[in-house]
C-alpha cells in the first residue's frame, strides 16, 4: 500500500502543484504539493525495504524444497547431475524466483497506483492510457509459453553442444592422429547449427516481447501528446495532462520494462530449471558413458542431431566417448593413438638427410622454452647433443623441466627459440624416429596383442611379441591375462601393469629413439632395471635412450647424466657429477637414503659400508648394529653410521 501511495502521489502531486499552485500564481502551494510528492517517495522506499523480508520468507522454503528433491533423486537414482543441481540450478531457481516476485508485485502495485491517479485527475486520461497498456500486457502474456518452450530448446541445444565439446576437446590429439577431423567437425557443426536455429527462433519471439513493450508503455505517451488539444478542450487541465505523462514515463513504462525483461527472460528460464529439477524431468538426462567396447547411446532428444559414438578408456581406466571413424561399425573397438605416444612408421630405406655422415640421434641448439610470454623460461639456451647409441638419464628437482624437455624432443611442444633436430633433420620431419612413453601409461580396451602392436603398421609375429614381453618383463602379466589374444580391461590393471604394456609397445616399435618420461615410476627397482636394460640393448640402427630418472639406479646405469637445475645444467658421468655437481650429490644422497635395493642391488651399492659406497652419512646399511659400522675413506663426515636409521 505504501508503494501504491508513492506512485499515486508522483503524478497527482505534480498535477496539483501546477493547477493549484504555479499556474495560479501560488508558488507556496505548488512547492507544498511537490513536498507531499517527495514525502511519498520516502515512504514508498520504506515500504520497498520491508518487502525484501517477505520475499526471503517466501523464497527460502522453495529453495529447501528443491534441495530436498535434488538430493533425494541423486541418492535414489545415482543422478550424475545432482551436483550441478545443488550448486547452480537450485541457486539459479531461488534467485530468479525472488527477482520475478519483486518484478511482478512492483508492476502490479505501480499500475494500480498510476491508474488510480489517472482516474482521479480525469477519467478521460484513464481511457487514453488504460487500453494500450492492457493490450501490451495481454500480448506479452500470450508470448510467455512459446518463449519458455523456445528457451528450453535453446538451453538443451547449448547443453548438447557443451557436452560434445567436453568430449572432443580433451581428445583433439587422438582425433587428429586417427584422421577423424572431418567427421568430428561435421557432427559438432550439426550441434552448432541446432543451437543457432534455436537462438534465431527465440529471437523472433523476442520481437513480440519488444512489440508488447512498445504498445503498452510507449504508445500511451504518443496518444497523450496526440490527443492533448482534444483533452484540454474537454476539461482536462494542463496539470492533469502533465501528471498523466509523469504516470506513464516515470511509473508505468519502467515497471512494464522490468516485467517484460524479467518475466520474459528469467521467467522462461525458471520454468525450464524447475522442470529439470522435478522428480521426473521432462527431458531425459544425457546418457552415461558406455562400457568399453560398446556403442554409446544416442541422444534422447529427437530435435538434436544423432551420431554414433563409441567408448574408449583413458589411462586411469575411466571410460569416455569419442566419435568413431566413418568406416567403423557400431560395436567395433576404437584404436586411437596414444595421447603422448608418437605414432611411428617403419624407418625409411635411405639414411636421413644430413651433412654429417653420422648425425646425433638428438640435438638441441640454444633451446629456450616458456609456457607463456609473461612466464620465466623453463629451459634457457640449452644446447645438447646425444650421439647415436647413447643412454642418457635426466635428473633434477620436481618441476625443473624434465618432462618439458622430453615433450620438446618428441615434438609435442615447440621451442620459443632455438632448434631441435633428430638424426640431422627437423624434429617435425622425423615422426617415425622417436617414441615417448609418459608417466601415465595409456592402455585401451581390446586384446593385449592389439595394445602391444599399436605402434606397428604391420602384424607382429607372436614369437617376436613374446620375446619382447620377456625382455621388458611383461611375461608374468601376459601369462596372468591369458596370452596375447586375451582381452584387456584397463580399469582392472595396476599402474605398473599399464606401464609394462606401454613399455613393451614402445619396445616393439620401429622408432630408434626412446624417451622414457618416468615411464617406470610404478615399477619396483628390479622391474625398472630390466625394462631399461632391454631398451638399452635394443637392436635398432642408431638407437638411443633418454630416461627421466627417479632412482639413483637409473642414473648409474646411464652412460651420461643430465642434471637440470635452471641455468646450472650439467652433463657428465655419474662419478664425474658426484665430484662437481652439488645438486647431483644432494639428489644421490636423498635417493640413497631409501632402502630400495640395500641388500642386493646389482648397481654396486653394497649391503655393507665400505670403499666404493658413495653417500653423505644417511645410507641404510644392513650389516650388524648400525652404530658399529664404518666406511673408512668414503663417508665425507668421516664418522660412523651411528644414529642413522
XYZ file of C-alpha atoms in Angstrom:
645
model
C 0.000 0.000 0.000
C 2.883 2.360 0.746
C 4.352 1.785 -2.711
C 0.955 2.285 -4.332
C 0.572 5.567 -2.452
C 4.011 6.660 -3.618
C 3.056 6.040 -7.265
C -0.246 7.849 -6.803
C 1.425 10.961 -5.355
C 4.109 11.154 -8.088
C 1.547 12.224 -10.703
C -1.230 13.641 -8.550
C 1.104 15.899 -6.552
C 2.693 17.231 -9.760
C -0.730 17.959 -11.282
C -1.968 19.800 -8.181
C 1.312 21.724 -7.926
C 0.730 23.092 -11.449
C -3.039 23.665 -11.397
C -3.462 24.915 -7.834
C -0.023 26.396 -7.380
C 2.331 27.590 -10.059
C -0.220 28.205 -12.855
C -2.456 30.038 -10.381
C 0.415 32.227 -9.171
C 0.578 30.482 -5.774
C 4.148 29.268 -5.615
C 3.910 28.255 -1.975
C 1.026 25.904 -2.691
C 2.925 24.440 -5.633
C 6.008 23.814 -3.548
C 3.890 22.240 -0.821
C 2.377 19.737 -3.259
C 5.859 18.905 -4.561
C 6.908 18.335 -0.942
C 3.983 15.946 -0.495
C 5.144 14.019 -3.549
C 8.691 13.894 -2.119
C 7.417 12.546 1.192
C 5.568 9.885 -0.774
C 8.863 8.771 -2.325
C 10.474 8.399 1.132
C 7.501 6.468 2.473
C 7.463 4.233 -0.590
C 11.172 3.462 -0.162
C 10.469 2.382 3.418
C 7.762 0.058 2.133
C 10.043 -1.406 -0.510
C 12.666 -2.189 2.131
C 10.136 -4.175 4.151
C 9.170 -6.131 1.050
C 12.555 -7.913 0.945
C 11.887 -9.580 4.294
C 8.690 -11.041 2.975
C 10.383 -12.192 -0.217
C 13.029 -14.055 1.818
C 10.318 -15.826 3.790
C 8.724 -16.852 0.501
C 11.858 -17.864 -1.428
C 13.885 -19.836 1.127
C 11.224 -22.569 1.606
C 11.214 -23.036 -2.173
C 14.991 -23.457 -2.136
C 14.801 -26.001 0.683
C 12.160 -27.976 -1.211
C 14.279 -28.023 -4.370
C 17.372 -29.108 -2.440
C 15.463 -31.981 -0.865
C 14.237 -33.152 -4.269
C 17.659 -32.925 -5.892
C 19.362 -34.812 -3.059
C 16.628 -37.462 -2.990
C 16.919 -38.029 -6.738
C 20.706 -38.062 -6.611
C 20.737 -40.725 -3.882
C 17.869 -42.796 -5.254
C 18.763 -42.715 -8.933
C 22.519 -42.008 -8.743
C 21.891 -38.928 -10.867
C 25.192 -37.526 -12.123
C 23.659 -34.064 -12.457
C 22.815 -33.758 -8.754
C 25.964 -31.756 -8.001
C 25.170 -29.252 -10.743
C 21.608 -29.109 -9.481
C 22.730 -28.226 -5.968
C 25.498 -25.788 -6.830
C 23.961 -23.964 -9.777
C 20.405 -24.814 -10.736
C 18.863 -24.537 -7.273
C 20.564 -21.212 -6.655
C 19.510 -20.025 -10.097
C 15.910 -21.011 -9.357
C 15.960 -19.261 -5.986
C 17.462 -16.017 -7.286
C 15.263 -15.983 -10.387
C 12.119 -16.673 -8.381
C 12.962 -13.853 -5.967
C 13.536 -11.486 -8.879
C 10.263 -12.460 -10.507
C 8.355 -11.913 -7.282
C 9.847 -8.445 -6.942
C 9.206 -7.532 -10.583
C 5.649 -8.846 -10.687
C 4.479 -7.247 -7.475
C 6.210 -3.988 -8.365
C 4.354 -3.816 -11.674
C 1.047 -4.732 -10.056
C 1.084 -2.110 -7.316
C 2.674 0.507 -9.551
C -0.061 0.003 -12.164
C -2.781 0.220 -9.512
C -1.388 3.476 -8.135
C -0.883 5.017 -11.582
C -4.317 4.065 -12.935
C -5.969 5.293 -9.759
C -4.135 8.598 -10.129
C -5.161 8.921 -13.796
C -8.797 8.312 -12.929
C -8.577 10.842 -10.078
C -7.132 13.505 -12.354
C -9.703 12.909 -15.116
C -11.478 9.763 -16.399
C -10.575 10.780 -19.967
C -6.895 10.353 -19.123
C -7.654 6.873 -17.817
C -9.445 5.992 -21.081
C -6.464 7.138 -23.173
C -3.799 5.190 -21.197
C -5.562 2.031 -19.969
C -6.489 0.350 -23.330
C -2.972 0.296 -24.903
C -1.492 -0.682 -21.543
C -3.888 -3.617 -21.295
C -3.224 -4.633 -24.917
C 0.530 -4.639 -24.362
C 0.253 -6.731 -21.189
C -2.062 -9.236 -22.914
C 0.293 -9.577 -25.906
C 3.198 -10.170 -23.560
C 1.249 -12.778 -21.597
C 0.428 -14.602 -24.847
C 4.159 -14.955 -25.672
C 5.198 -16.422 -22.303
C 4.509 -20.098 -23.081
C 6.095 -20.089 -26.562
C 9.077 -18.186 -25.180
C 9.506 -20.743 -22.392
C 9.450 -23.633 -24.878
C 11.986 -21.984 -27.143
C 14.146 -21.023 -24.188
C 14.194 -24.672 -23.124
C 15.029 -25.799 -26.668
C 17.909 -23.328 -26.739
C 19.225 -24.488 -23.350
C 19.043 -28.152 -24.406
C 20.895 -27.375 -27.632
C 23.509 -25.439 -25.666
C 23.939 -28.323 -23.201
C 24.283 -30.825 -26.036
C 26.973 -28.688 -27.695
C 28.810 -28.195 -24.397
C 28.692 -31.939 -23.743
C 30.101 -32.716 -27.174
C 32.878 -30.145 -26.806
C 33.697 -31.585 -23.384
C 34.282 -34.910 -25.127
C 36.009 -33.622 -28.248
C 38.408 -31.039 -26.787
C 40.355 -33.403 -24.468
C 40.720 -35.874 -27.346
C 41.834 -33.496 -30.097
C 45.220 -35.185 -30.355
C 43.632 -38.629 -30.720
C 41.094 -37.333 -33.242
C 43.841 -35.742 -35.346
C 46.006 -38.835 -35.192
C 43.068 -41.051 -36.192
C 42.147 -38.800 -39.118
C 38.651 -38.144 -37.781
C 38.710 -34.353 -38.063
C 36.061 -34.131 -40.780
C 33.663 -36.494 -39.037
C 34.005 -34.729 -35.692
C 33.752 -31.307 -37.334
C 30.563 -32.390 -39.145
C 28.925 -33.764 -36.003
C 29.908 -30.721 -33.955
C 28.740 -28.432 -36.756
C 25.285 -30.027 -36.621
C 25.058 -29.175 -32.943
C 26.231 -25.620 -33.618
C 23.564 -25.265 -36.322
C 20.893 -26.645 -33.979
C 21.797 -24.076 -31.339
C 21.816 -21.337 -33.982
C 18.315 -22.305 -35.129
C 17.085 -22.332 -31.543
C 18.634 -18.914 -30.905
C 17.010 -17.440 -34.012
C 13.608 -18.853 -33.079
C 13.984 -17.412 -29.598
C 14.968 -14.045 -31.075
C 11.913 -13.980 -33.370
C 9.598 -14.434 -30.408
C 11.615 -11.801 -28.610
C 10.426 -9.324 -31.255
C 6.852 -9.775 -29.973
C 8.110 -9.036 -26.500
C 9.552 -5.739 -27.741
C 6.258 -5.026 -29.528
C 4.292 -5.557 -26.317
C 6.570 -3.077 -24.563
C 6.061 -0.510 -27.328
C 2.268 -0.906 -27.279
C 1.832 -0.937 -23.517
C 4.461 1.596 -22.443
C 5.326 3.929 -25.312
C 2.069 4.144 -27.274
C 0.246 5.810 -24.308
C 2.805 8.641 -24.422
C 2.145 9.185 -28.126
C -1.631 9.106 -27.562
C -1.448 11.630 -24.724
C 0.557 14.033 -26.880
C -1.594 13.495 -29.967
C -4.882 13.972 -28.095
C -3.646 16.850 -25.918
C -5.690 19.537 -27.754
C -8.840 17.427 -27.589
C -8.270 16.612 -23.899
C -7.683 20.239 -22.973
C -10.838 21.202 -24.871
C -12.875 18.670 -22.872
C -11.915 19.847 -19.433
C -8.566 18.209 -18.770
C -6.301 20.690 -17.023
C -2.694 21.327 -18.073
C -1.548 19.975 -14.717
C -3.637 16.841 -15.263
C -2.033 16.284 -18.666
C 1.486 16.740 -17.229
C 0.604 14.428 -14.334
C -0.617 11.772 -16.795
C 2.663 11.978 -18.718
C 4.524 11.610 -15.425
C 2.486 8.500 -14.552
C 3.334 6.874 -17.881
C 7.013 7.865 -18.195
C 8.077 7.632 -14.533
C 5.949 4.722 -13.300
C 4.150 2.583 -15.891
C 6.874 2.399 -18.571
C 9.747 1.439 -16.172
C 7.517 -1.081 -14.389
C 6.428 -2.646 -17.689
C 10.015 -2.797 -18.920
C 11.069 -4.636 -15.762
C 8.144 -7.027 -16.115
C 8.806 -7.808 -19.781
C 12.542 -8.303 -19.440
C 12.359 -10.054 -16.082
C 9.385 -12.340 -16.650
C 10.135 -12.846 -20.328
C 13.745 -13.980 -19.887
C 14.154 -15.061 -16.282
C 10.628 -16.455 -16.080
C 11.090 -18.816 -19.008
C 14.493 -19.843 -17.635
C 12.930 -20.518 -14.238
C 10.288 -22.712 -15.848
C 12.999 -24.742 -17.582
C 15.083 -25.108 -14.418
C 12.097 -26.162 -12.321
C 11.144 -28.843 -14.849
C 14.694 -30.165 -14.807
C 14.769 -30.210 -11.020
C 11.431 -32.013 -10.756
C 11.495 -35.698 -9.667
C 10.577 -36.787 -13.215
C 12.130 -34.255 -15.586
C 10.543 -33.671 -18.933
C 13.850 -34.112 -20.726
C 15.862 -37.261 -20.196
C 19.372 -36.829 -18.804
C 22.368 -37.222 -21.005
C 23.382 -40.881 -21.347
C 26.271 -42.113 -19.286
C 29.441 -43.308 -20.962
C 29.037 -46.932 -22.112
C 31.272 -49.814 -21.068
C 34.497 -50.241 -23.020
C 33.936 -51.558 -26.497
C 30.191 -50.914 -26.586
C 28.500 -48.174 -28.642
C 27.352 -45.115 -26.777
C 23.661 -44.325 -26.513
C 22.190 -41.892 -28.965
C 20.952 -38.532 -27.809
C 17.445 -38.920 -26.463
C 16.238 -35.568 -27.730
C 14.816 -36.120 -31.239
C 15.423 -32.474 -32.085
C 19.167 -32.897 -31.749
C 21.406 -34.459 -34.416
C 22.185 -38.126 -33.927
C 25.664 -39.636 -34.128
C 27.213 -42.984 -33.322
C 29.760 -42.565 -30.538
C 31.919 -45.307 -29.113
C 33.639 -45.589 -25.774
C 37.332 -45.990 -25.098
C 39.157 -45.977 -21.801
C 41.674 -43.386 -20.642
C 44.910 -44.259 -18.812
C 43.156 -44.422 -15.440
C 40.537 -46.824 -16.716
C 37.742 -44.278 -16.887
C 35.518 -44.732 -19.953
C 34.969 -41.772 -22.227
C 33.135 -41.366 -25.513
C 34.824 -40.302 -28.715
C 33.483 -40.161 -32.269
C 34.346 -43.255 -34.263
C 35.642 -43.205 -37.787
C 33.146 -43.250 -40.604
C 34.437 -46.621 -41.793
C 33.838 -48.303 -38.428
C 30.661 -50.094 -37.474
C 28.870 -49.701 -34.182
C 30.305 -52.025 -31.580
C 33.794 -52.228 -33.067
C 36.639 -51.236 -30.727
C 38.250 -47.881 -31.346
C 42.022 -47.960 -31.643
C 43.146 -44.383 -31.183
C 46.797 -43.273 -30.996
C 48.169 -42.799 -27.563
C 47.820 -39.277 -26.103
C 51.573 -38.785 -25.762
C 52.964 -41.638 -27.854
C 54.310 -40.666 -31.245
C 52.879 -42.968 -33.886
C 55.934 -44.321 -35.681
C 56.127 -45.976 -39.068
C 58.848 -48.258 -40.460
C 62.177 -46.477 -40.828
C 62.940 -45.087 -44.261
C 65.096 -47.116 -46.556
C 67.537 -44.272 -47.062
C 69.618 -42.540 -44.472
C 68.327 -39.213 -43.088
C 69.479 -36.169 -44.981
C 72.393 -34.611 -43.157
C 75.732 -33.018 -43.882
C 77.291 -35.261 -41.244
C 77.681 -38.973 -42.085
C 76.665 -39.980 -38.555
C 74.467 -37.172 -37.141
C 73.425 -37.148 -33.470
C 70.281 -39.010 -32.555
C 69.034 -35.848 -30.839
C 70.492 -32.355 -30.781
C 69.219 -29.179 -29.149
C 70.837 -25.859 -30.017
C 70.212 -22.802 -27.805
C 66.695 -24.015 -26.989
C 64.576 -21.705 -24.855
C 61.010 -22.547 -23.869
C 58.395 -20.897 -21.649
C 54.729 -21.778 -21.165
C 53.665 -18.159 -21.664
C 55.047 -14.864 -22.842
C 54.956 -13.496 -19.291
C 56.398 -16.664 -17.703
C 60.005 -17.362 -16.841
C 61.577 -19.830 -19.275
C 61.624 -23.437 -18.160
C 64.597 -24.055 -20.448
C 67.007 -21.261 -21.329
C 69.634 -21.570 -24.088
C 70.004 -25.335 -23.632
C 72.454 -26.981 -26.027
C 72.711 -30.759 -26.012
C 73.941 -33.423 -28.466
C 73.002 -37.071 -27.926
C 75.034 -39.389 -30.197
C 73.562 -42.500 -31.719
C 73.618 -45.464 -29.369
C 73.788 -43.208 -26.262
C 71.950 -43.764 -22.988
C 71.117 -40.516 -21.171
C 69.471 -40.106 -17.769
C 67.815 -36.765 -16.955
C 67.586 -35.817 -13.272
C 66.643 -32.744 -11.302
C 64.192 -31.372 -8.763
C 60.476 -31.673 -9.380
C 59.166 -29.019 -11.751
C 62.588 -28.104 -13.137
C 61.611 -29.013 -16.737
C 62.483 -32.688 -17.268
C 59.103 -33.600 -18.779
C 59.181 -30.382 -20.796
C 62.497 -31.477 -22.282
C 61.093 -34.841 -23.396
C 57.969 -33.168 -24.806
C 60.163 -30.825 -26.841
C 62.248 -33.739 -28.079
C 59.076 -35.602 -29.084
C 57.721 -32.592 -30.958
C 54.722 -32.135 -28.640
C 55.967 -28.654 -27.721
C 57.671 -26.078 -29.916
C 60.598 -24.087 -28.538
C 60.316 -20.341 -28.353
C 63.880 -20.027 -29.594
C 66.473 -22.468 -30.839
C 66.409 -25.599 -32.984
C 65.761 -29.262 -32.253
C 66.993 -31.854 -34.722
C 66.787 -35.611 -34.789
C 69.207 -37.585 -36.912
C 70.097 -34.378 -38.736
C 66.508 -33.438 -39.589
C 63.974 -31.126 -38.009
C 62.031 -32.791 -35.251
C 58.780 -32.100 -37.135
C 60.046 -34.214 -40.055
C 61.043 -37.266 -38.024
C 57.806 -38.509 -36.511
C 58.842 -42.074 -37.259
C 62.138 -41.765 -35.393
C 61.024 -41.405 -31.762
C 58.552 -42.795 -29.272
C 57.605 -41.143 -25.983
C 56.310 -43.147 -23.021
C 54.749 -40.846 -20.407
C 54.388 -41.461 -16.693
C 50.677 -42.251 -17.003
C 50.660 -45.114 -19.482
C 47.815 -45.291 -21.995
C 46.065 -48.656 -22.417
C 42.879 -49.020 -24.425
C 40.221 -51.704 -24.444
C 40.978 -54.558 -26.814
C 43.300 -57.528 -26.803
C 46.792 -57.453 -25.358
C 48.260 -58.071 -28.821
C 46.363 -55.080 -30.212
C 47.765 -52.876 -27.447
C 51.313 -54.101 -27.967
C 51.185 -53.766 -31.756
C 49.567 -50.360 -31.788
C 52.734 -48.578 -32.980
C 53.480 -51.118 -35.703
C 51.758 -50.802 -39.078
C 52.362 -54.481 -39.811
C 51.186 -57.532 -37.813
C 53.707 -58.662 -35.213
C 54.690 -62.324 -35.245
C 53.786 -63.975 -31.966
C 57.351 -65.142 -31.412
C 58.645 -61.563 -31.644
C 55.886 -60.352 -29.348
C 56.673 -62.980 -26.722
C 60.387 -62.236 -26.953
C 59.737 -58.530 -26.401
C 57.497 -59.285 -23.435
C 60.238 -61.450 -21.935
C 62.885 -58.780 -22.497
C 60.885 -55.939 -20.951
C 59.423 -58.031 -18.121
C 55.804 -58.305 -19.273
C 55.741 -62.114 -19.423
C 54.229 -62.694 -15.933
C 51.382 -60.262 -16.656
C 50.932 -61.732 -20.149
C 50.574 -65.216 -18.656
C 48.217 -63.965 -15.959
C 45.960 -62.340 -18.548
C 45.833 -65.495 -20.653
C 48.131 -64.766 -23.565
C 48.419 -62.188 -26.336
C 44.851 -62.678 -27.565
C 43.289 -62.115 -24.149
C 41.129 -59.008 -23.669
C 42.477 -56.125 -21.619
C 40.407 -54.155 -19.119
C 42.443 -51.007 -18.362
C 40.448 -50.342 -15.195
C 41.460 -53.734 -13.803
C 45.189 -53.227 -14.405
C 47.535 -51.736 -11.879
C 49.521 -48.630 -12.733
C 52.638 -50.792 -13.029
C 50.860 -53.222 -15.344
C 49.818 -50.404 -17.641
C 53.392 -49.117 -17.678
C 54.744 -52.552 -18.666
C 52.280 -52.741 -21.566
C 53.225 -49.251 -22.754
C 56.939 -50.038 -22.441
C 56.607 -53.252 -24.440
C 54.555 -51.420 -27.073
C 57.338 -48.846 -27.451
C 59.982 -51.595 -27.441
C 58.246 -53.249 -30.409
C 58.032 -50.010 -32.391
C 60.436 -49.125 -35.163
C 61.410 -45.827 -33.530
C 65.179 -45.819 -32.775
C 64.956 -43.042 -30.145
C 63.019 -43.925 -26.981
C 62.025 -41.223 -24.488
C 61.011 -42.599 -21.072
C 59.437 -39.801 -19.021
C 59.349 -41.544 -15.626
C 57.723 -44.402 -17.500
C 58.850 -46.885 -14.814
C 57.859 -44.942 -11.706
C 55.206 -47.523 -10.741
C 57.587 -50.480 -11.125
C 59.797 -51.944 -8.437
C 63.570 -51.402 -8.853
C 64.191 -54.839 -10.361
C 61.440 -54.451 -12.960
C 62.662 -50.943 -13.731
C 66.218 -52.196 -14.274
C 65.043 -54.978 -16.550
C 62.994 -52.640 -18.723
C 65.727 -50.016 -19.012
C 68.405 -52.566 -19.857
C 66.097 -54.019 -22.512
C 65.766 -50.620 -24.172
C 69.493 -50.028 -23.909
C 70.155 -53.350 -25.691
C 67.557 -52.851 -28.420
C 68.973 -53.772 -31.797
C 67.914 -50.623 -33.625
C 70.299 -48.962 -36.040
C 71.475 -45.756 -34.430
C 69.115 -46.128 -31.477
C 69.327 -44.017 -28.348
C 67.610 -43.900 -24.962
C 66.619 -40.920 -22.806
C 65.304 -41.711 -19.313
C 63.833 -39.196 -16.880
C 65.156 -40.896 -13.746
C 63.586 -41.019 -10.314
C 66.010 -43.538 -8.730
C 69.768 -43.493 -8.391
C 69.984 -46.871 -10.115
C 68.614 -45.347 -13.353
C 71.267 -42.644 -13.285
C 74.067 -45.139 -12.567
C 73.023 -47.349 -15.482
C 73.165 -44.473 -17.962
C 76.342 -43.609 -19.808
C 75.660 -39.896 -19.332
C 73.584 -37.967 -16.803
C 71.996 -34.556 -17.448
C 71.402 -32.596 -14.235
C 68.781 -29.895 -14.722
C 68.952 -27.023 -12.249
C 67.854 -23.928 -14.112
C 70.928 -22.222 -15.536
C 73.292 -24.628 -13.742
C 72.575 -27.539 -16.093
C 75.427 -30.079 -16.040
C 76.245 -33.134 -18.173
C 78.637 -35.942 -17.316
C 79.072 -39.419 -15.948
C 77.780 -40.478 -12.563
C 81.225 -40.305 -10.939
C 82.112 -37.029 -12.632
C 78.916 -35.328 -11.479
C 79.400 -36.544 -7.929
C 82.633 -34.566 -7.864
C 81.478 -31.317 -9.470
C 77.687 -31.008 -9.045
C 76.389 -30.174 -5.541
C 72.803 -30.708 -6.685
C 73.586 -34.154 -8.031
C 75.307 -35.111 -4.767
C 72.227 -33.934 -2.903
C 69.912 -35.935 -5.172
C 72.077 -39.044 -4.841
C 72.089 -38.670 -1.075
C 68.298 -38.386 -0.877
C 67.840 -41.325 -3.247
C 70.355 -43.486 -1.387
C 68.564 -42.962 1.932
C 65.704 -45.069 0.555
C 66.364 -48.831 1.135
C 65.243 -49.767 -2.376
C 67.863 -52.479 -3.011
C 70.001 -52.181 0.093
C 70.636 -55.933 0.345
C 71.088 -56.999 -3.269
C 71.460 -54.030 -5.582
C 73.163 -55.017 -8.825
C 74.390 -51.456 -9.353
C 77.352 -51.764 -6.948
C 75.500 -50.362 -3.943
C 76.787 -52.912 -1.428
C 74.923 -54.289 1.535
C 77.718 -53.231 3.879
C 79.613 -49.986 4.179
C 82.986 -49.979 2.571
C 85.100 -48.317 -0.106
C 83.013 -47.572 -3.156
C 79.849 -46.703 -1.261
C 79.147 -43.063 -2.093
C 76.971 -41.170 0.324
C 76.629 -38.454 2.910
C 76.088 -40.392 6.114
C 72.410 -41.073 5.552
C 72.672 -44.516 3.940
C 70.838 -47.545 5.218
C 73.321 -50.366 5.728
C 72.056 -53.748 6.918
C 75.096 -55.435 8.435
C 75.247 -55.647 12.184
C 74.333 -52.826 14.591
C 74.402 -49.596 12.635
C 76.307 -47.849 15.393
C 79.291 -50.157 14.862
C 79.559 -49.884 11.063
C 82.053 -47.518 9.495
C 83.148 -46.990 5.915
C 86.752 -45.722 6.068
C 87.949 -43.195 3.498
C 84.487 -42.927 1.970
C 81.904 -41.206 4.166
C 82.559 -37.494 3.891
C 81.737 -36.778 7.517
C 84.499 -39.191 8.448
C 82.441 -40.890 11.133
C 80.410 -43.985 11.695
C 76.840 -44.570 10.622
C 75.609 -44.473 14.195
C 72.254 -42.935 14.727
C 71.269 -43.296 11.104
C 68.044 -45.288 10.601
